[in-house]
PDB file of C-alpha atoms and ligand atoms in Angstrom:
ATOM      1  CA  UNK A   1     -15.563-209.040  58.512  1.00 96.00           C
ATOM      2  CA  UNK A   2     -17.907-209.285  61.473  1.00 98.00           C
ATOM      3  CA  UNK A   3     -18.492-213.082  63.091  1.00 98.00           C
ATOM      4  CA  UNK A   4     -21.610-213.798  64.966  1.00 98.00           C
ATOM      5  CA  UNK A   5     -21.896-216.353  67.778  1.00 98.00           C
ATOM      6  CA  UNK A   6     -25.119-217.815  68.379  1.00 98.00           C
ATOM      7  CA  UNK A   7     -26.367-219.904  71.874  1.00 98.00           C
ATOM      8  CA  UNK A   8     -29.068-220.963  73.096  1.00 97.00           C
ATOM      9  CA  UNK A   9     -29.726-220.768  77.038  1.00 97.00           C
ATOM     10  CA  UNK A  10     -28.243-223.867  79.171  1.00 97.00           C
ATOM     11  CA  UNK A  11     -30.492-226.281  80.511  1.00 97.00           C
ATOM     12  CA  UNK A  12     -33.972-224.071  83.104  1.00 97.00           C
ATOM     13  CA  UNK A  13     -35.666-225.359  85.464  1.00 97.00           C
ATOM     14  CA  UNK A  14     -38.814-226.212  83.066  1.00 98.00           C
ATOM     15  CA  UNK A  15     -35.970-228.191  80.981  1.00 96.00           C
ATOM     16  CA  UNK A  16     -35.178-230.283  83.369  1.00 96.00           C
ATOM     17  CA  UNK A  17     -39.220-230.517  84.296  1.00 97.00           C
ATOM     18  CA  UNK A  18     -40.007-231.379  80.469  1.00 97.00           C
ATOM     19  CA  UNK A  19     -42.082-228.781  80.733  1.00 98.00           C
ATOM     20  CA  UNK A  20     -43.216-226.105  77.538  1.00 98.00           C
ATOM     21  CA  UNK A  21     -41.721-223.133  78.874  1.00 98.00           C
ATOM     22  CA  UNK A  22     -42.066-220.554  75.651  1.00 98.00           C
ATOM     23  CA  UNK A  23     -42.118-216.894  78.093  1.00 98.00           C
ATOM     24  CA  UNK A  24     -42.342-217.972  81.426  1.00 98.00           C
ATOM     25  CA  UNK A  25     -39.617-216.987  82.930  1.00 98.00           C
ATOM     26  CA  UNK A  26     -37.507-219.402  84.980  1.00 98.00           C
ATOM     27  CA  UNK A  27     -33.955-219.476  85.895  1.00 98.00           C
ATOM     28  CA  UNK A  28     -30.852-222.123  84.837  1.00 98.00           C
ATOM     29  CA  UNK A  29     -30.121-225.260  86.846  1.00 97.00           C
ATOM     30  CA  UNK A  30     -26.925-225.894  88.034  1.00 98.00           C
ATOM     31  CA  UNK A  31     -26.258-227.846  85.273  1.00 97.00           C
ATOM     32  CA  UNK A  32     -27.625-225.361  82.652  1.00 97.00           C
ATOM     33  CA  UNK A  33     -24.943-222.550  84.424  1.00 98.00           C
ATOM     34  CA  UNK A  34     -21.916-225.307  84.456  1.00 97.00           C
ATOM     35  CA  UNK A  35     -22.783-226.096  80.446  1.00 97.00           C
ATOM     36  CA  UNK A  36     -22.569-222.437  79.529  1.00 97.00           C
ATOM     37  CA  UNK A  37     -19.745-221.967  81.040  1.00 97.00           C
ATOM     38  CA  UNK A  38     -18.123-224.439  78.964  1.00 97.00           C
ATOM     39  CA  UNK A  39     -19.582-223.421  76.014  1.00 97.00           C
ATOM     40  CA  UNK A  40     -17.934-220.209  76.725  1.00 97.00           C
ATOM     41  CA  UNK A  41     -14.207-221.607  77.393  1.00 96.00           C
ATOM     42  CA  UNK A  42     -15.143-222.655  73.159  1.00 95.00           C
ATOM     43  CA  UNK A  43     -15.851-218.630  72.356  1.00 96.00           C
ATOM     44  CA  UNK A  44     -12.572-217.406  74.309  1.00 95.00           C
ATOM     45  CA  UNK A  45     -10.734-215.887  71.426  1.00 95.00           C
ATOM     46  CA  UNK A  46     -13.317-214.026  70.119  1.00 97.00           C
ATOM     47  CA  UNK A  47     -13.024-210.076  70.638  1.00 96.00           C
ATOM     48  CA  UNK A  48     -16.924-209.598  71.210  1.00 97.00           C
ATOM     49  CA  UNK A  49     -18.276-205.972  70.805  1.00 98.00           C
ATOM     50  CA  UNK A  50     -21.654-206.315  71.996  1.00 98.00           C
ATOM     51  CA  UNK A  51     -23.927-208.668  72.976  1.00 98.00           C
ATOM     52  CA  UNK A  52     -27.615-209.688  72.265  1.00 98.00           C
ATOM     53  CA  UNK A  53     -30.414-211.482  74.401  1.00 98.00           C
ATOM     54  CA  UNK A  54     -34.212-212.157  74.422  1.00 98.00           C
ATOM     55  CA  UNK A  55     -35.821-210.365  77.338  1.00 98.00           C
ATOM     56  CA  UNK A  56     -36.261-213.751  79.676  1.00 98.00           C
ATOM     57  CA  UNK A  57     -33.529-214.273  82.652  1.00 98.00           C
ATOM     58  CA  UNK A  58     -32.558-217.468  81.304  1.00 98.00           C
ATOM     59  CA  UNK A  59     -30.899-216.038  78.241  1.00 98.00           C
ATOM     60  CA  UNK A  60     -29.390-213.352  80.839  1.00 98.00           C
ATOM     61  CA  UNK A  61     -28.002-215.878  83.165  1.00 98.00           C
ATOM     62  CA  UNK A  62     -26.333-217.874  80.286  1.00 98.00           C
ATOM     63  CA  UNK A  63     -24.689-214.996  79.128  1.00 98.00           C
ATOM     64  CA  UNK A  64     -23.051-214.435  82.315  1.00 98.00           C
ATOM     65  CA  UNK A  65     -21.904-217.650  82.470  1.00 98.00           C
ATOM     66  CA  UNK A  66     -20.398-217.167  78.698  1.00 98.00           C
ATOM     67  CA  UNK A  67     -18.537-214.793  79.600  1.00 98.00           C
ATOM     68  CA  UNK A  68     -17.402-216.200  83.005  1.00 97.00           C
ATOM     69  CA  UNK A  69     -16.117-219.483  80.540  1.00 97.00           C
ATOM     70  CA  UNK A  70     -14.455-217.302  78.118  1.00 95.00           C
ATOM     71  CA  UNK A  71     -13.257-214.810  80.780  1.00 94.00           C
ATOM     72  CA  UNK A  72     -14.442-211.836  79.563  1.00 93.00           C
ATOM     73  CA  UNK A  73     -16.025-209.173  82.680  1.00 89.00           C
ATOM     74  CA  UNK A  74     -19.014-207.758  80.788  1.00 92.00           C
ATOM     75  CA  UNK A  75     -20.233-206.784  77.352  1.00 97.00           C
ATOM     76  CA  UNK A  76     -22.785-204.030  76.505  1.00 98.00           C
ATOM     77  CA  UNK A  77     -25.997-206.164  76.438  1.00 98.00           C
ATOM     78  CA  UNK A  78     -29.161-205.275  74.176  1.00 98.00           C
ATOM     79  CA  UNK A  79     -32.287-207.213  76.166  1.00 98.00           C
ATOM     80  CA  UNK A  80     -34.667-207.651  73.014  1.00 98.00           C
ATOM     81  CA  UNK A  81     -38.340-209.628  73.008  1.00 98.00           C
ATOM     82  CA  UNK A  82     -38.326-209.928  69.703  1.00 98.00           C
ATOM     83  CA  UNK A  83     -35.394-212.944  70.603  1.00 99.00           C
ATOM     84  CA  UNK A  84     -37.725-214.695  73.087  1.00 98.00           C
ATOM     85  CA  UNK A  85     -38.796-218.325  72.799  1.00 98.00           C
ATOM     86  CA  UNK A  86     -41.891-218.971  70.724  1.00 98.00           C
ATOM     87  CA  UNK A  87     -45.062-218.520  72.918  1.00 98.00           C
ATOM     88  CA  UNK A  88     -46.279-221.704  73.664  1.00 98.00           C
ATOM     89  CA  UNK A  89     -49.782-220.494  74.610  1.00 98.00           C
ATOM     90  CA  UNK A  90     -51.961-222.890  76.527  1.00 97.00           C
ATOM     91  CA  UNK A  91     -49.664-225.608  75.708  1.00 97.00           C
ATOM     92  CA  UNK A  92     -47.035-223.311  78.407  1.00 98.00           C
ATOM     93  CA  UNK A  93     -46.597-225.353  81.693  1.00 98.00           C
ATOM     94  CA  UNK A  94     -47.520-229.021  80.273  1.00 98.00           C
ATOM     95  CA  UNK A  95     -45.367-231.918  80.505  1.00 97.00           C
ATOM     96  CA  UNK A  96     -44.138-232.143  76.805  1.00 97.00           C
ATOM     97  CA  UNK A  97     -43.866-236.549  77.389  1.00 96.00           C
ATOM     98  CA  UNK A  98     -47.012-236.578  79.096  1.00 97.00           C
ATOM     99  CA  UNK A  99     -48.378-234.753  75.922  1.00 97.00           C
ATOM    100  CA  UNK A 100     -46.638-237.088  73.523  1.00 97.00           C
ATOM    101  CA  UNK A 101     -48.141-239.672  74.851  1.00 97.00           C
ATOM    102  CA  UNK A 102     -51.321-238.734  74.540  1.00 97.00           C
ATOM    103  CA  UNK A 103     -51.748-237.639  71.038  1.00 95.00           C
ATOM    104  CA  UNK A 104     -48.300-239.939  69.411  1.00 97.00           C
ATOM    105  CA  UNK A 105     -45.418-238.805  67.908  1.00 96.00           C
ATOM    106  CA  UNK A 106     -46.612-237.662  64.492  1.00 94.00           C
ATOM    107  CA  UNK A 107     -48.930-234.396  66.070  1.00 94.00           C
ATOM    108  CA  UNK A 108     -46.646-233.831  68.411  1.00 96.00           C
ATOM    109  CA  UNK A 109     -43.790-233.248  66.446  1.00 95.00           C
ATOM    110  CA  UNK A 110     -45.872-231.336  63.995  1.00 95.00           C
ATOM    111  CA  UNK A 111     -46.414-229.149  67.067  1.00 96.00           C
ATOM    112  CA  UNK A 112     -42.918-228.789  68.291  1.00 97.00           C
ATOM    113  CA  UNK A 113     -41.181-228.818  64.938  1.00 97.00           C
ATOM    114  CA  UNK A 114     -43.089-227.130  61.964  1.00 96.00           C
ATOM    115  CA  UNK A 115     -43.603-223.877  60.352  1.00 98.00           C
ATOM    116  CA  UNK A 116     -47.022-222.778  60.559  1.00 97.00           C
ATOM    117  CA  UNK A 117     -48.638-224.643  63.358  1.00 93.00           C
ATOM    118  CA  UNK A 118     -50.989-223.076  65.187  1.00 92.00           C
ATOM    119  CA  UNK A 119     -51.200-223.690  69.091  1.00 94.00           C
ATOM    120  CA  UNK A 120     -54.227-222.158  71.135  1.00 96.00           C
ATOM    121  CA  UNK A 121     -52.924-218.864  72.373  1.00 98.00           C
ATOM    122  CA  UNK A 122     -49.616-219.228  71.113  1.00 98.00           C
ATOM    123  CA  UNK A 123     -47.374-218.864  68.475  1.00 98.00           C
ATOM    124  CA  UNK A 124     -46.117-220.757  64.967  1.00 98.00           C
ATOM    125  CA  UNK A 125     -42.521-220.711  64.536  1.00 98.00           C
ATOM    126  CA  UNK A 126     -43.516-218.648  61.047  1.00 98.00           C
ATOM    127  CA  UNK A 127     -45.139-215.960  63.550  1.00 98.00           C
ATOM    128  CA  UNK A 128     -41.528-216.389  65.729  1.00 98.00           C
ATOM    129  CA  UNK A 129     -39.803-215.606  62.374  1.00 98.00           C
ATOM    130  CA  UNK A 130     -41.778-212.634  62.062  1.00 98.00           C
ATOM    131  CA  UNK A 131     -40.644-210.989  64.688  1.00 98.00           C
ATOM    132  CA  UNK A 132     -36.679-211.904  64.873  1.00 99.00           C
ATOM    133  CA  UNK A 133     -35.918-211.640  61.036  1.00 98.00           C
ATOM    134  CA  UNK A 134     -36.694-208.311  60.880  1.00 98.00           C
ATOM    135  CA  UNK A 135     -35.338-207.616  64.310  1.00 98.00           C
ATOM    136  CA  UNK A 136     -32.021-209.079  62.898  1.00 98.00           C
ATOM    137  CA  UNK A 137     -32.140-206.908  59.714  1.00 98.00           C
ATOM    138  CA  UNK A 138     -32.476-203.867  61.476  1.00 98.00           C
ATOM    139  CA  UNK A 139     -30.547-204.044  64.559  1.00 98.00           C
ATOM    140  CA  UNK A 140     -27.534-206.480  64.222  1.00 98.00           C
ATOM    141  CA  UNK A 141     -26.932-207.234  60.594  1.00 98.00           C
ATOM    142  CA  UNK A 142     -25.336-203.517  59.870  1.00 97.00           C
ATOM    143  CA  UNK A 143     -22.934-203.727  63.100  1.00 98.00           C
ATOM    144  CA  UNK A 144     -22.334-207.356  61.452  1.00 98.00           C
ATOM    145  CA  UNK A 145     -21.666-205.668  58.391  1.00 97.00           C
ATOM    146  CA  UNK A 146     -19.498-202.441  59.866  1.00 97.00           C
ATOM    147  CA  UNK A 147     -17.220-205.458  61.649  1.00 98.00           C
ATOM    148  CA  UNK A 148     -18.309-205.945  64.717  1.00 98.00           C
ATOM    149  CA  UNK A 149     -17.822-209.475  66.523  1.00 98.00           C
ATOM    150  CA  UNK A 150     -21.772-210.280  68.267  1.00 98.00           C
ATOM    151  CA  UNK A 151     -22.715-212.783  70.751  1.00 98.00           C
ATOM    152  CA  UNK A 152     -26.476-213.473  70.526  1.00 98.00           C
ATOM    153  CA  UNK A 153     -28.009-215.871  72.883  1.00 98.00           C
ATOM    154  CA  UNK A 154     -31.646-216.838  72.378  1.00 98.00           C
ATOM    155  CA  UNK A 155     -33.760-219.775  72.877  1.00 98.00           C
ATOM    156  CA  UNK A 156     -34.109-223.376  70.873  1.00 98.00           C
ATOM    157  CA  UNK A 157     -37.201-221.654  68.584  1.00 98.00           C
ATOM    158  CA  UNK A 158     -36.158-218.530  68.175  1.00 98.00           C
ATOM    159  CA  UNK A 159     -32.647-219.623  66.855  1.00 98.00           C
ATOM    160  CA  UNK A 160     -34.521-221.783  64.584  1.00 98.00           C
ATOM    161  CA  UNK A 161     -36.227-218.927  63.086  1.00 98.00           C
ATOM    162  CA  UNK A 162     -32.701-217.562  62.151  1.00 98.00           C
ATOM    163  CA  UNK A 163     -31.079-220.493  61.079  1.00 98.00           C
ATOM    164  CA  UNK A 164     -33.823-220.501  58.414  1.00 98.00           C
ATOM    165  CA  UNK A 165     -32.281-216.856  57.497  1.00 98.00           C
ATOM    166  CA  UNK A 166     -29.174-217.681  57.350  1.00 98.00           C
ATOM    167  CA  UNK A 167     -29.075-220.682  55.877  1.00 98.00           C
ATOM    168  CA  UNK A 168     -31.732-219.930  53.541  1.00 98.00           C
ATOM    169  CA  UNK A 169     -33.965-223.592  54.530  1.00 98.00           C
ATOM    170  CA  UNK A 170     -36.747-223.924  52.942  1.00 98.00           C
ATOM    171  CA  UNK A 171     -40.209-223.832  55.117  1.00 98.00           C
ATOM    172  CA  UNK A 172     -41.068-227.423  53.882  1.00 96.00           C
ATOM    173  CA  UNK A 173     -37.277-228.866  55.602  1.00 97.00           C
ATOM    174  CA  UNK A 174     -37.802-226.714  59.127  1.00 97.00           C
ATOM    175  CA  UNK A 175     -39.428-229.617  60.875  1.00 96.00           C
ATOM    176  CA  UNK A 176     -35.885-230.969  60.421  1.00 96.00           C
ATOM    177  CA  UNK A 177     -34.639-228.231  61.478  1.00 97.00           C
ATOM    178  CA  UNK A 178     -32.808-228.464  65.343  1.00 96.00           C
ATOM    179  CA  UNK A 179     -30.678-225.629  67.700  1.00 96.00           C
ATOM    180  CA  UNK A 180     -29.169-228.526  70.182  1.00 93.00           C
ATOM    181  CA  UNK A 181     -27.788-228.178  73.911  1.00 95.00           C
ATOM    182  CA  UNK A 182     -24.151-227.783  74.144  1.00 92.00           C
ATOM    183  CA  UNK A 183     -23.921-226.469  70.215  1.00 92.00           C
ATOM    184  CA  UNK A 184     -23.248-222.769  69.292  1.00 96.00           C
ATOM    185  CA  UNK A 185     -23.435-221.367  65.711  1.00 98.00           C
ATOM    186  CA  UNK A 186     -20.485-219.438  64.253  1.00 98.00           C
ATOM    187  CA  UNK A 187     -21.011-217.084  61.290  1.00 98.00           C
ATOM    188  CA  UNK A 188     -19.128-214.972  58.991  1.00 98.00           C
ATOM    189  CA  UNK A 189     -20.696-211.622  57.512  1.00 98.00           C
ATOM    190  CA  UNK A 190     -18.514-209.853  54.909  1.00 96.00           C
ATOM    191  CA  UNK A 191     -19.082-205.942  54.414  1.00 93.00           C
ATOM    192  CA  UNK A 192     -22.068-205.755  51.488  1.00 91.00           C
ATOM    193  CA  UNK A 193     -23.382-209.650  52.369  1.00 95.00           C
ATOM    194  CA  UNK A 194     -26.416-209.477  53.388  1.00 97.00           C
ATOM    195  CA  UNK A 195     -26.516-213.246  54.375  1.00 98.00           C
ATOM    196  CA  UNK A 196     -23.068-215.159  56.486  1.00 98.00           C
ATOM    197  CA  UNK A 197     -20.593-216.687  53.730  1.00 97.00           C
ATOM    198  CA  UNK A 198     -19.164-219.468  56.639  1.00 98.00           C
ATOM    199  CA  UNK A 199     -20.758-220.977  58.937  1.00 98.00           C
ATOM    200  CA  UNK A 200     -18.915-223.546  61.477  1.00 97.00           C
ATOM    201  CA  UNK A 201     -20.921-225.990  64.234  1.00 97.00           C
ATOM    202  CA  UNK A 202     -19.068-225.651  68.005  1.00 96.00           C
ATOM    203  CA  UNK A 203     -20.205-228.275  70.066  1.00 92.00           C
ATOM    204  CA  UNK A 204     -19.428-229.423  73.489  1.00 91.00           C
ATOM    205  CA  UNK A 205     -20.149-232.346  75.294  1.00 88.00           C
ATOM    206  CA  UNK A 206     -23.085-232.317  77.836  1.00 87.00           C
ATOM    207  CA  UNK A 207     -25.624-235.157  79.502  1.00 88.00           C
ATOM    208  CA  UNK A 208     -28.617-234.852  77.568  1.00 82.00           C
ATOM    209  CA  UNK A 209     -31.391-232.312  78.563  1.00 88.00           C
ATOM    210  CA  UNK A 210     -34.983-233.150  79.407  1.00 83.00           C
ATOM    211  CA  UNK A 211     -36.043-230.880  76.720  1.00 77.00           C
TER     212      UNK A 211
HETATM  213  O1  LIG B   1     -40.320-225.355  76.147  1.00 79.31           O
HETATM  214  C1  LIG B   1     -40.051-224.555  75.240  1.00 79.31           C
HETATM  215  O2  LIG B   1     -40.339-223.349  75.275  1.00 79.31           O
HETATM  216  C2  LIG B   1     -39.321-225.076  74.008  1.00 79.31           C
HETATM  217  C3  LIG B   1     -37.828-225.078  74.174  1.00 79.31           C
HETATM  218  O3  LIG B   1     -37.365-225.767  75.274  1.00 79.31           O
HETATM  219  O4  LIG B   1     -39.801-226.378  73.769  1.00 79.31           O
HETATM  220  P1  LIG B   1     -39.696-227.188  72.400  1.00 79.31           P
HETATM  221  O5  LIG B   1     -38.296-227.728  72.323  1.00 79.31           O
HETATM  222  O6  LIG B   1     -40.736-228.276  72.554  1.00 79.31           O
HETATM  223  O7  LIG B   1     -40.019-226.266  71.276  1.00 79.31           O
END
């Protein structure tokens, strides 16, 4: 049995700027640092082998400050862009609320939240799901699989593309579809499973993030 422990990155400084970020590549605020290393006193008796993280600092830092929560010293760490966020294109450096407001809720959520929509210069979350499915399947499922315990820590849109893996969600229910602040994803693989047979929600409290 091999258990994989999915975060996403504490609060960056874009987050708190309610700014698209998708790969620029900014650092945690305080309070994104403090969160994860809550989130990692939740993880702290879990035997990790290895860890996994897109190739943006932010994803770096929170791992760090995982490990500082759960008190581990250091993991062997796989950096991987095939975990990063989704590329936001020319949308990358606009104030999301700003944005809302001009074009209402309705395109803008079709724009944050669903499957195959496009973005100038950018990426759909079904282009995102091209690249980290298969990344999965090849690189972390058969450790999974051999029994290995994995901490992966990607970004809100990339961990959406997984969930829809994992938990096998339809393309039609992904604009429903959310990886929250303060929650990490705990999943069971059993030898010969290609797909987790448990799944369990940890949560921990934060003040909401402007993201
Ligand atoms: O800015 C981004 O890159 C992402 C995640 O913070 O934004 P959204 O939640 O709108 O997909």
């Amino acid at each position: 049995m091999g258990l994989l422990v999915i975060c996403r990155h504490g609060e960056s400084e874009w987050n708190l700027l309610g700014k698209w970020t998708g790969w620029t590549d900014v650092g945690l605020t305080e309070k994104g640092w403090a969160d994860s290393v809550r989130m990692g006193s939740l993880i702290k008796n879990i035997r990790f082998d290895e860890a996994y993280t897109s190739a943006l600092k932010r994803t770096h830092q929170t791992l760090d400050a995982l490990l500082e929560g759960c008190g581990m010293g250091s993991l062997p760490t796989t950096q991987a862009a095939e975990l990063n966020e989704r590329d936001y294109g020319d949308l990358t450096g606009k104030n999301k609320w700003q944005v809302k407001d001009e074009i209402g809720e309705k395109a803008f959520n079709g724009i944050r939240r669903g499957w195959d929509y496009p973005v100038p210069g950018g990426e759909t979350l079904k282009d995102v799901y091209a690249r980290v499915v298969p990344y999965f399947e090849r690189e972390i499922l058969p450790k999974l699989q051999a029994g290995e315990n994995i901490l992966l820590v990607a970004h809100g849109n990339s961990i959406r593309a997984l969930i829809k893996h994992l938990d096998q969600i339809p393309e039609s229910e992904m604009e429903h579809v959310e990886m929250s602040f303060g929650q990490s994803l705990l999943y069971t693989f059993e030898a010969g499973n290609n797909l987790p047979t448990k799944k369990e929600i940890l949560s921990v409290n934060i003040d909401p993030v402007n993201a």
